[in-house]
């Protein structure tokens, strides 16, 4: 692999200020429902993934289309119901906390240590693919736990009405009526799981740079995107 750097894109509000032209020539990893923006932009990441069971089930049909119809090189999902396709990689996610191993090769996809959140898991997949430097964008980790238009749905949440403004994401209709998802739990879950991934990445000799200007994370080196890609 000639290019050892990858951009892992969270879907936080700061991503809307990114000039996507700056990402030309860089491999990238998109997540979850961001495909809605990619379709409008006619811009596609190298990889796409989802590491949340509830979200994967909710977007199943659209993820199948990403596998079969989009220019995305490879899709990484934790459900195995997408069938056999050269663009699909099943990631057999182990129960969180059941193992603390460091995922380091494609062989680990068959028994993958859960890093706790989709961004960290996408970063861990990137390490397995051989990337040595990870640039984080849109990893703000400053969630509003209950946005306008959401309602309780069992243990999770559901969007009853598409919100006019969504403070958690880089475009307002990232979540749309009918979407099911989990309570974000930014402070008590996302934050500590990112800290845990930072330890694992450092142990594996991986450089991680957070270029999200409004991030609450303090576990990675901070740079502007311009500085990080030089």
Tab-separated table of C-alpha atoms in Angstrom:
chain	number	residue	atom	x	y	z
A	1	UNK	CA	0.000	0.000	0.000
A	2	UNK	CA	1.628	3.207	-1.187
A	3	UNK	CA	-0.665	5.513	0.730
A	4	UNK	CA	-0.325	4.820	4.463
A	5	UNK	CA	-2.586	7.702	5.529
A	6	UNK	CA	-6.367	7.548	5.821
A	7	UNK	CA	-9.005	10.097	6.791
A	8	UNK	CA	-11.667	8.713	9.143
A	9	UNK	CA	-14.734	10.926	9.067
A	10	UNK	CA	-17.051	11.168	12.004
A	11	UNK	CA	-20.305	12.966	11.331
A	12	UNK	CA	-20.003	15.822	13.818
A	13	UNK	CA	-20.959	19.429	12.945
A	14	UNK	CA	-17.365	20.490	12.249
A	15	UNK	CA	-17.283	18.311	9.121
A	16	UNK	CA	-19.527	20.781	7.285
A	17	UNK	CA	-16.653	23.287	7.229
A	18	UNK	CA	-14.263	20.849	5.531
A	19	UNK	CA	-13.296	21.459	1.910
A	20	UNK	CA	-13.660	17.948	0.481
A	21	UNK	CA	-11.385	18.908	-2.425
A	22	UNK	CA	-8.549	18.780	0.110
A	23	UNK	CA	-9.144	15.052	0.474
A	24	UNK	CA	-8.288	14.279	-3.148
A	25	UNK	CA	-5.544	11.680	-3.286
A	26	UNK	CA	-6.247	10.504	0.263
A	27	UNK	CA	-8.102	7.358	1.205
A	28	UNK	CA	-11.120	7.998	3.417
A	29	UNK	CA	-13.586	6.131	5.608
A	30	UNK	CA	-17.212	7.292	5.955
A	31	UNK	CA	-19.769	6.120	8.465
A	32	UNK	CA	-23.396	5.352	9.177
A	33	UNK	CA	-25.986	7.615	7.485
A	34	UNK	CA	-23.505	9.991	5.835
A	35	UNK	CA	-24.228	8.288	2.490
A	36	UNK	CA	-27.207	10.657	2.233
A	37	UNK	CA	-24.831	13.578	1.799
A	38	UNK	CA	-22.427	11.664	-0.436
A	39	UNK	CA	-25.219	11.026	-2.926
A	40	UNK	CA	-26.048	14.740	-3.104
A	41	UNK	CA	-22.398	15.773	-3.298
A	42	UNK	CA	-21.487	13.062	-5.813
A	43	UNK	CA	-18.489	12.440	-3.585
A	44	UNK	CA	-17.717	9.046	-2.160
A	45	UNK	CA	-15.241	7.810	0.462
A	46	UNK	CA	-12.921	4.904	-0.212
A	47	UNK	CA	-14.612	2.848	2.501
A	48	UNK	CA	-17.886	2.907	4.375
A	49	UNK	CA	-18.822	1.197	7.612
A	50	UNK	CA	-21.311	0.883	10.424
A	51	UNK	CA	-20.544	-0.775	13.759
A	52	UNK	CA	-23.889	-0.231	15.478
A	53	UNK	CA	-26.405	-3.081	15.259
A	54	UNK	CA	-29.482	-0.885	15.570
A	55	UNK	CA	-28.304	1.543	12.891
A	56	UNK	CA	-27.162	-1.273	10.586
A	57	UNK	CA	-30.552	-2.966	10.769
A	58	UNK	CA	-32.334	0.344	10.172
A	59	UNK	CA	-30.278	1.198	7.068
A	60	UNK	CA	-29.945	-2.345	5.708
A	61	UNK	CA	-31.427	-1.684	2.261
A	62	UNK	CA	-29.345	1.442	1.708
A	63	UNK	CA	-26.168	-0.326	2.800
A	64	UNK	CA	-26.928	-3.092	0.319
A	65	UNK	CA	-27.138	-0.435	-2.406
A	66	UNK	CA	-23.797	0.999	-1.303
A	67	UNK	CA	-22.267	-2.443	-1.739
A	68	UNK	CA	-23.836	-3.148	-5.120
A	69	UNK	CA	-24.201	0.264	-6.763
A	70	UNK	CA	-21.813	2.878	-5.304
A	71	UNK	CA	-18.187	3.657	-6.229
A	72	UNK	CA	-17.128	2.819	-2.656
A	73	UNK	CA	-14.244	0.339	-2.701
A	74	UNK	CA	-15.245	-1.712	0.367
A	75	UNK	CA	-18.016	-1.709	2.960
A	76	UNK	CA	-17.505	-3.002	6.503
A	77	UNK	CA	-20.600	-4.061	8.447
A	78	UNK	CA	-21.188	-6.126	11.568
A	79	UNK	CA	-24.181	-8.019	10.167
A	80	UNK	CA	-23.526	-10.942	7.829
A	81	UNK	CA	-26.833	-10.748	5.952
A	82	UNK	CA	-25.357	-8.805	3.020
A	83	UNK	CA	-24.250	-12.003	1.296
A	84	UNK	CA	-21.064	-12.748	-0.577
A	85	UNK	CA	-19.754	-9.758	-2.496
A	86	UNK	CA	-16.197	-8.633	-3.210
A	87	UNK	CA	-17.033	-5.159	-1.857
A	88	UNK	CA	-18.452	-6.397	1.449
A	89	UNK	CA	-16.422	-7.370	4.507
A	90	UNK	CA	-18.219	-8.811	7.491
A	91	UNK	CA	-16.665	-7.681	10.775
A	92	UNK	CA	-17.486	-10.187	13.497
A	93	UNK	CA	-17.700	-7.790	16.423
A	94	UNK	CA	-17.032	-9.337	19.817
A	95	UNK	CA	-19.076	-8.205	22.796
A	96	UNK	CA	-17.682	-4.963	24.175
A	97	UNK	CA	-15.354	-5.629	27.079
A	98	UNK	CA	-15.029	-9.366	26.373
A	99	UNK	CA	-11.533	-8.974	24.915
A	100	UNK	CA	-8.869	-6.280	24.971
A	101	UNK	CA	-6.753	-7.466	22.079
A	102	UNK	CA	-5.455	-4.991	19.501
A	103	UNK	CA	-6.866	-5.534	16.003
A	104	UNK	CA	-3.883	-5.417	13.659
A	105	UNK	CA	-4.577	-7.512	10.534
A	106	UNK	CA	-7.405	-8.501	8.204
A	107	UNK	CA	-7.461	-11.874	9.942
A	108	UNK	CA	-8.902	-10.090	12.974
A	109	UNK	CA	-12.144	-9.342	11.099
A	110	UNK	CA	-13.331	-12.837	12.048
A	111	UNK	CA	-13.058	-11.990	15.752
A	112	UNK	CA	-12.890	-8.221	16.056
A	113	UNK	CA	-12.307	-6.453	19.365
A	114	UNK	CA	-15.026	-3.815	19.759
A	115	UNK	CA	-13.570	-0.351	20.336
A	116	UNK	CA	-16.888	0.991	21.556
A	117	UNK	CA	-17.961	3.487	18.889
A	118	UNK	CA	-18.162	3.583	15.102
A	119	UNK	CA	-15.346	6.094	14.581
A	120	UNK	CA	-12.928	4.151	16.741
A	121	UNK	CA	-13.922	0.892	15.069
A	122	UNK	CA	-13.419	2.417	11.606
A	123	UNK	CA	-9.984	3.561	12.756
A	124	UNK	CA	-9.250	0.058	14.024
A	125	UNK	CA	-10.345	-1.436	10.685
A	126	UNK	CA	-7.988	1.020	8.989
A	127	UNK	CA	-5.102	-0.279	11.091
A	128	UNK	CA	-5.988	-3.823	10.014
A	129	UNK	CA	-5.832	-2.648	6.387
A	130	UNK	CA	-2.281	-1.412	6.902
A	131	UNK	CA	-2.688	2.330	7.422
A	132	UNK	CA	-0.109	3.895	9.714
A	133	UNK	CA	-1.508	7.416	10.054
A	134	UNK	CA	-5.142	8.266	10.792
A	135	UNK	CA	-6.549	11.765	10.342
A	136	UNK	CA	-9.822	12.308	12.206
A	137	UNK	CA	-12.407	14.744	10.874
A	138	UNK	CA	-15.827	15.489	12.326
A	139	UNK	CA	-15.013	13.657	15.550
A	140	UNK	CA	-16.445	16.339	17.814
A	141	UNK	CA	-17.883	14.156	20.614
A	142	UNK	CA	-20.171	16.944	21.867
A	143	UNK	CA	-23.594	15.382	21.435
A	144	UNK	CA	-26.979	16.721	22.396
A	145	UNK	CA	-28.457	13.527	23.832
A	146	UNK	CA	-32.074	14.134	22.767
A	147	UNK	CA	-32.654	16.215	19.631
A	148	UNK	CA	-35.938	17.763	18.504
A	149	UNK	CA	-38.153	15.218	16.789
A	150	UNK	CA	-36.867	12.124	18.598
A	151	UNK	CA	-38.813	9.808	20.875
A	152	UNK	CA	-38.070	6.785	23.032
A	153	UNK	CA	-38.223	3.478	21.205
A	154	UNK	CA	-37.529	0.617	23.588
A	155	UNK	CA	-33.941	0.877	24.748
A	156	UNK	CA	-33.103	3.294	21.940
A	157	UNK	CA	-34.492	6.312	20.123
A	158	UNK	CA	-36.433	6.948	16.941
A	159	UNK	CA	-36.792	10.053	14.816
A	160	UNK	CA	-40.507	10.810	14.648
A	161	UNK	CA	-40.090	13.952	12.570
A	162	UNK	CA	-37.010	15.026	10.622
A	163	UNK	CA	-35.604	17.961	12.621
A	164	UNK	CA	-35.181	21.358	10.973
A	165	UNK	CA	-31.841	21.669	12.733
A	166	UNK	CA	-29.783	18.805	14.079
A	167	UNK	CA	-26.945	19.965	16.353
A	168	UNK	CA	-25.218	16.586	16.335
A	169	UNK	CA	-24.392	16.263	12.643
A	170	UNK	CA	-22.820	18.055	9.704
A	171	UNK	CA	-26.069	18.226	7.741
A	172	UNK	CA	-29.489	18.729	9.270
A	173	UNK	CA	-31.307	15.795	7.659
A	174	UNK	CA	-28.612	13.298	8.581
A	175	UNK	CA	-31.337	11.698	10.702
A	176	UNK	CA	-34.728	11.424	9.023
A	177	UNK	CA	-38.219	10.375	10.094
A	178	UNK	CA	-38.230	6.662	10.846
A	179	UNK	CA	-34.525	6.384	11.678
A	180	UNK	CA	-33.751	4.263	14.720
A	181	UNK	CA	-30.589	4.745	16.757
A	182	UNK	CA	-29.086	4.580	20.222
A	183	UNK	CA	-28.760	7.366	22.775
A	184	UNK	CA	-25.352	8.920	21.936
A	185	UNK	CA	-23.962	8.933	25.499
A	186	UNK	CA	-21.121	11.257	24.542
A	187	UNK	CA	-19.561	11.841	27.947
A	188	UNK	CA	-19.975	8.463	29.618
A	189	UNK	CA	-19.404	6.200	26.590
A	190	UNK	CA	-17.955	7.845	23.471
A	191	UNK	CA	-15.341	9.837	25.350
A	192	UNK	CA	-13.868	6.922	27.375
A	193	UNK	CA	-13.962	4.532	24.406
A	194	UNK	CA	-12.004	7.017	22.293
A	195	UNK	CA	-9.484	7.251	25.146
A	196	UNK	CA	-9.220	3.466	25.112
A	197	UNK	CA	-8.632	3.417	21.343
A	198	UNK	CA	-5.948	6.096	21.701
A	199	UNK	CA	-4.062	3.771	24.055
A	200	UNK	CA	-4.398	0.844	21.643
A	201	UNK	CA	-3.270	2.917	18.659
A	202	UNK	CA	-0.225	4.227	20.518
A	203	UNK	CA	0.661	0.677	21.568
A	204	UNK	CA	0.502	-0.384	17.897
A	205	UNK	CA	2.682	2.538	16.745
A	206	UNK	CA	-0.132	4.276	14.847
A	207	UNK	CA	-0.144	8.061	14.470
A	208	UNK	CA	-3.594	9.568	15.063
A	209	UNK	CA	-4.222	13.264	14.460
A	210	UNK	CA	-7.531	14.909	15.338
A	211	UNK	CA	-8.345	17.743	12.959
A	212	UNK	CA	-11.809	18.409	14.371
A	213	UNK	CA	-11.590	22.020	15.629
A	214	UNK	CA	-14.471	21.788	18.119
A	215	UNK	CA	-13.655	18.346	19.515
A	216	UNK	CA	-13.932	17.566	23.219
A	217	UNK	CA	-11.326	14.787	22.888
A	218	UNK	CA	-7.904	15.410	24.378
A	219	UNK	CA	-6.346	12.004	23.736
A	220	UNK	CA	-4.911	12.716	20.262
A	221	UNK	CA	-2.517	15.226	18.749
A	222	UNK	CA	-4.381	18.248	17.420
A	223	UNK	CA	-3.647	19.846	14.038
A	224	UNK	CA	-5.466	21.633	11.256
A	225	UNK	CA	-6.258	19.515	8.219
A	226	UNK	CA	-3.730	21.527	6.214
A	227	UNK	CA	-1.004	20.688	8.719
A	228	UNK	CA	-1.958	17.033	8.944
A	229	UNK	CA	-1.845	16.303	5.216
A	230	UNK	CA	1.474	18.010	4.539
